[in-house]
Amino acid sequence: MRRCMRKPDVIVFDFDGTIVNSMEAFADIAAKVMPRHHPIDSTTARRLYLETSGIPFFQQLEVIFPNDPANAATAEEFERIKLEGYFDEPLFDDAADTVGALRAMGMKAVVSSNNFQELVDRFVAGCGIEFDMVCGFRDGFAKGADHFRHIEKSFGVEPGQVAFVGDSLKDGERARGSNIPFIAKTGIFTREQFMEKFPDARVISALSELRQMF
């Protein structure tokens, strides 16, 4: 594997789809819920959910169905059903060992998620992985510039001393918009899709690859 970049002082992880293997379950819920409120079939709903992933679901709906009055009820039903099994979703098998190894190498490990802050806090508290900081979504504080600036200020680092690992194209856009080196994790998007949009990114298929990257 080619060297990714200088070893970052802080490595930031997206959560769902990167640390937690939850995106397929979320897509299944979206495929059931969206057609109940919008003129769309389940296959298309699932595809559009994945294509717009990386932002909160209520914002995804505004991308897919701009200004549709049915969006609020759709989001409410999605979030309600999501909670029924969310805390039983599994971590990726290599997540705990990888995060532990990177912290042992001297890096701070941070979660940056657009899932709601209280949900991410609760999941992290019970998942057995120690992170140095957990940033979730709340009003005025979202994944991207808000989180990155907070992380930089908290740890006294510059953008070049941070790396962001995520599984969506939106993750890459947010990293690029804040001059943060991006490491793309395949899953809902392929290596080719990432490289087409982010030719300077490093692409991994498993978190364990990070241990040899720096």
Tab-separated table of C-alpha atoms in Angstrom:
chain	number	residue	atom	x	y	z
A	1	MET	CA	0.000	0.000	0.000
A	2	ARG	CA	1.383	3.414	-0.840
A	3	ARG	CA	1.940	5.842	2.011
A	4	CYS	CA	-1.104	7.989	2.558
A	5	MET	CA	0.283	11.202	4.026
A	6	ARG	CA	2.276	12.251	7.042
A	7	LYS	CA	0.971	10.640	10.180
A	8	PRO	CA	-1.869	12.865	11.371
A	9	ASP	CA	-2.075	14.102	14.920
A	10	VAL	CA	-5.850	13.563	14.817
A	11	ILE	CA	-7.673	10.927	12.805
A	12	VAL	CA	-11.403	11.575	12.439
A	13	PHE	CA	-13.878	8.823	11.642
A	14	ASP	CA	-17.337	9.029	10.191
A	15	PHE	CA	-19.489	6.683	12.255
A	16	ASP	CA	-22.305	4.910	10.384
A	17	GLY	CA	-20.837	2.919	7.517
A	18	THR	CA	-17.277	3.498	8.719
A	19	ILE	CA	-17.150	2.324	12.346
A	20	VAL	CA	-20.638	0.789	12.583
A	21	ASN	CA	-21.971	-1.508	9.869
A	22	SER	CA	-25.354	0.195	9.780
A	23	MET	CA	-25.779	1.709	6.320
A	24	GLU	CA	-27.465	-1.288	4.694
A	25	ALA	CA	-30.030	-1.375	7.495
A	26	PHE	CA	-30.615	2.371	7.158
A	27	ALA	CA	-31.064	1.997	3.405
A	28	ASP	CA	-33.592	-0.783	3.941
A	29	ILE	CA	-35.604	1.470	6.271
A	30	ALA	CA	-35.488	4.342	3.787
A	31	ALA	CA	-36.662	1.995	1.030
A	32	LYS	CA	-39.746	1.133	3.092
A	33	VAL	CA	-40.530	4.570	4.514
A	34	MET	CA	-40.019	6.891	1.540
A	35	PRO	CA	-42.603	5.222	-0.731
A	36	ARG	CA	-45.242	5.584	1.986
A	37	HIS	CA	-44.944	9.371	1.780
A	38	HIS	CA	-43.648	10.060	-1.739
A	39	PRO	CA	-44.370	8.825	-5.289
A	40	ILE	CA	-41.275	6.643	-5.494
A	41	ASP	CA	-40.636	2.905	-5.601
A	42	SER	CA	-38.541	1.127	-2.992
A	43	THR	CA	-35.635	0.340	-5.314
A	44	THR	CA	-35.252	3.974	-6.342
A	45	ALA	CA	-35.703	5.138	-2.762
A	46	ARG	CA	-32.903	2.878	-1.579
A	47	ARG	CA	-30.579	4.043	-4.326
A	48	LEU	CA	-31.263	7.712	-3.682
A	49	TYR	CA	-30.782	7.237	0.048
A	50	LEU	CA	-27.323	5.779	-0.496
A	51	GLU	CA	-26.375	8.322	-3.150
A	52	THR	CA	-27.173	11.220	-0.799
A	53	SER	CA	-25.809	9.627	2.384
A	54	GLY	CA	-23.412	11.567	4.570
A	55	ILE	CA	-25.910	14.217	5.671
A	56	PRO	CA	-28.831	13.888	8.131
A	57	PHE	CA	-31.824	12.090	6.669
A	58	PHE	CA	-34.092	15.137	6.898
A	59	GLN	CA	-31.548	16.986	4.744
A	60	GLN	CA	-31.317	14.061	2.331
A	61	LEU	CA	-35.076	14.334	1.826
A	62	GLU	CA	-34.727	18.013	0.945
A	63	VAL	CA	-32.155	17.072	-1.696
A	64	ILE	CA	-34.375	14.325	-3.122
A	65	PHE	CA	-37.750	16.065	-2.670
A	66	PRO	CA	-37.068	19.801	-2.315
A	67	ASN	CA	-39.618	21.666	-0.200
A	68	ASP	CA	-41.994	18.695	-0.096
A	69	PRO	CA	-44.402	19.028	2.858
A	70	ALA	CA	-44.285	15.242	3.308
A	71	ASN	CA	-40.598	15.340	4.240
A	72	ALA	CA	-41.184	16.013	7.925
A	73	ALA	CA	-43.402	12.961	8.392
A	74	THR	CA	-41.004	10.832	6.349
A	75	ALA	CA	-38.053	11.851	8.502
A	76	GLU	CA	-39.986	11.280	11.721
A	77	GLU	CA	-40.979	7.757	10.697
A	78	PHE	CA	-37.454	6.928	9.527
A	79	GLU	CA	-35.869	8.066	12.792
A	80	ARG	CA	-38.469	6.226	14.870
A	81	ILE	CA	-37.939	2.925	13.055
A	82	LYS	CA	-34.161	3.405	13.013
A	83	LEU	CA	-34.086	3.549	16.803
A	84	GLU	CA	-35.791	0.166	17.140
A	85	GLY	CA	-32.615	-1.693	16.203
A	86	TYR	CA	-29.873	0.896	15.974
A	87	PHE	CA	-27.978	-0.008	19.122
A	88	ASP	CA	-27.818	-3.636	18.030
A	89	GLU	CA	-26.032	-2.794	14.777
A	90	PRO	CA	-22.551	-4.369	14.728
A	91	LEU	CA	-19.225	-2.649	14.612
A	92	PHE	CA	-16.993	-3.581	11.709
A	93	ASP	CA	-14.813	-6.451	12.901
A	94	ASP	CA	-11.577	-4.479	12.731
A	95	ALA	CA	-12.886	-1.187	14.150
A	96	ALA	CA	-11.918	-1.595	17.803
A	97	ASP	CA	-8.438	-2.985	17.156
A	98	THR	CA	-7.702	-0.356	14.519
A	99	VAL	CA	-8.768	2.607	16.612
A	100	GLY	CA	-6.805	1.244	19.559
A	101	ALA	CA	-3.700	0.738	17.441
A	102	LEU	CA	-3.839	4.240	15.977
A	103	ARG	CA	-4.202	5.774	19.418
A	104	ALA	CA	-1.235	3.685	20.575
A	105	MET	CA	0.729	5.261	17.701
A	106	GLY	CA	0.045	8.675	19.245
A	107	MET	CA	-2.966	9.800	17.224
A	108	LYS	CA	-6.128	11.243	18.722
A	109	ALA	CA	-9.215	9.377	17.481
A	110	VAL	CA	-12.406	11.356	16.965
A	111	VAL	CA	-15.914	10.516	15.742
A	112	SER	CA	-17.585	12.967	13.341
A	113	SER	CA	-21.130	11.896	12.554
A	114	ASN	CA	-24.283	13.445	11.200
A	115	ASN	CA	-26.306	11.086	13.330
A	116	PHE	CA	-27.777	12.929	16.295
A	117	GLN	CA	-25.330	13.700	19.114
A	118	GLU	CA	-27.275	11.876	21.792
A	119	LEU	CA	-27.501	8.705	19.675
A	120	VAL	CA	-23.795	8.660	18.843
A	121	ASP	CA	-22.859	9.358	22.466
A	122	ARG	CA	-25.028	6.473	23.617
A	123	PHE	CA	-23.652	4.076	21.002
A	124	VAL	CA	-20.025	4.989	21.701
A	125	ALA	CA	-20.556	4.632	25.455
A	126	GLY	CA	-21.514	0.993	24.991
A	127	CYS	CA	-19.419	-0.075	22.008
A	128	GLY	CA	-16.113	-0.762	23.749
A	129	ILE	CA	-14.020	1.689	21.703
A	130	GLU	CA	-12.368	4.630	23.421
A	131	PHE	CA	-12.417	7.842	21.396
A	132	ASP	CA	-10.839	11.140	22.371
A	133	MET	CA	-13.868	13.116	21.212
A	134	VAL	CA	-17.318	12.414	19.784
A	135	CYS	CA	-18.974	14.979	17.508
A	136	GLY	CA	-22.544	14.322	16.415
A	137	PHE	CA	-25.224	16.432	14.775
A	138	ARG	CA	-27.041	19.141	16.659
A	139	ASP	CA	-28.385	22.520	15.613
A	140	GLY	CA	-25.524	24.641	14.301
A	141	PHE	CA	-22.991	21.830	14.652
A	142	ALA	CA	-22.761	19.407	11.735
A	143	LYS	CA	-20.210	17.128	10.141
A	144	GLY	CA	-17.860	19.165	8.009
A	145	ALA	CA	-16.557	22.648	8.775
A	146	ASP	CA	-18.312	22.873	12.160
A	147	HIS	CA	-16.774	19.646	13.424
A	148	PHE	CA	-13.371	20.175	11.844
A	149	ARG	CA	-12.932	23.675	13.280
A	150	HIS	CA	-13.992	22.431	16.716
A	151	ILE	CA	-11.540	19.524	16.500
A	152	GLU	CA	-8.691	21.767	15.343
A	153	LYS	CA	-9.315	24.267	18.120
A	154	SER	CA	-9.700	21.592	20.800
A	155	PHE	CA	-6.469	19.783	19.937
A	156	GLY	CA	-4.475	22.800	18.756
A	157	VAL	CA	-3.873	21.448	15.254
A	158	GLU	CA	-4.037	22.705	11.670
A	159	PRO	CA	-6.072	21.065	8.855
A	160	GLY	CA	-2.972	19.297	7.514
A	161	GLN	CA	-2.508	17.568	10.849
A	162	VAL	CA	-5.958	15.964	10.614
A	163	ALA	CA	-7.183	13.084	8.422
A	164	PHE	CA	-10.812	12.124	7.851
A	165	VAL	CA	-11.979	8.571	7.145
A	166	GLY	CA	-15.441	8.240	5.632
A	167	ASP	CA	-17.559	6.004	3.431
A	168	SER	CA	-19.557	8.517	1.387
A	169	LEU	CA	-18.964	11.036	-1.369
A	170	LYS	CA	-20.412	13.688	0.947
A	171	ASP	CA	-17.656	12.847	3.428
A	172	GLY	CA	-15.086	13.537	0.753
A	173	GLU	CA	-16.732	16.826	-0.154
A	174	ARG	CA	-16.649	17.955	3.457
A	175	ALA	CA	-13.011	17.013	3.873
A	176	ARG	CA	-12.043	18.799	0.670
A	177	GLY	CA	-14.031	21.877	1.643
A	178	SER	CA	-12.009	22.143	4.863
A	179	ASN	CA	-8.616	21.195	3.330
A	180	ILE	CA	-8.587	17.961	5.352
A	181	PRO	CA	-6.868	14.909	3.783
A	182	PHE	CA	-9.528	12.315	2.978
A	183	ILE	CA	-9.326	8.533	3.293
A	184	ALA	CA	-12.270	6.859	1.567
A	185	LYS	CA	-13.631	3.536	2.811
A	186	THR	CA	-15.410	1.467	0.192
A	187	GLY	CA	-18.802	-0.049	0.888
A	188	ILE	CA	-21.737	1.936	-0.431
A	189	PHE	CA	-19.373	3.533	-2.977
A	190	THR	CA	-16.662	1.806	-4.988
A	191	ARG	CA	-12.982	2.625	-5.298
A	192	GLU	CA	-13.651	3.868	-8.827
A	193	GLN	CA	-16.405	6.216	-7.688
A	194	PHE	CA	-14.163	7.720	-5.033
A	195	MET	CA	-11.167	8.073	-7.311
A	196	GLU	CA	-13.218	9.721	-10.038
A	197	LYS	CA	-14.284	12.493	-7.673
A	198	PHE	CA	-11.312	12.588	-5.294
A	199	PRO	CA	-8.192	11.560	-7.232
A	200	ASP	CA	-5.907	12.614	-4.378
A	201	ALA	CA	-7.718	10.524	-1.776
A	202	ARG	CA	-6.444	7.234	-0.459
A	203	VAL	CA	-9.006	4.427	-0.677
A	204	ILE	CA	-9.273	1.484	1.720
A	205	SER	CA	-11.619	-1.450	1.856
A	206	ALA	CA	-11.090	-2.183	5.575
A	207	LEU	CA	-10.148	-0.033	8.544
A	208	SER	CA	-7.264	-2.370	9.373
A	209	GLU	CA	-5.427	-1.002	6.315
A	210	LEU	CA	-4.921	2.250	8.207
A	211	ARG	CA	-2.405	0.554	10.496
A	212	GLN	CA	0.075	0.227	7.629
A	213	MET	CA	-0.711	3.558	5.993
A	214	PHE	CA	1.230	5.937	8.206
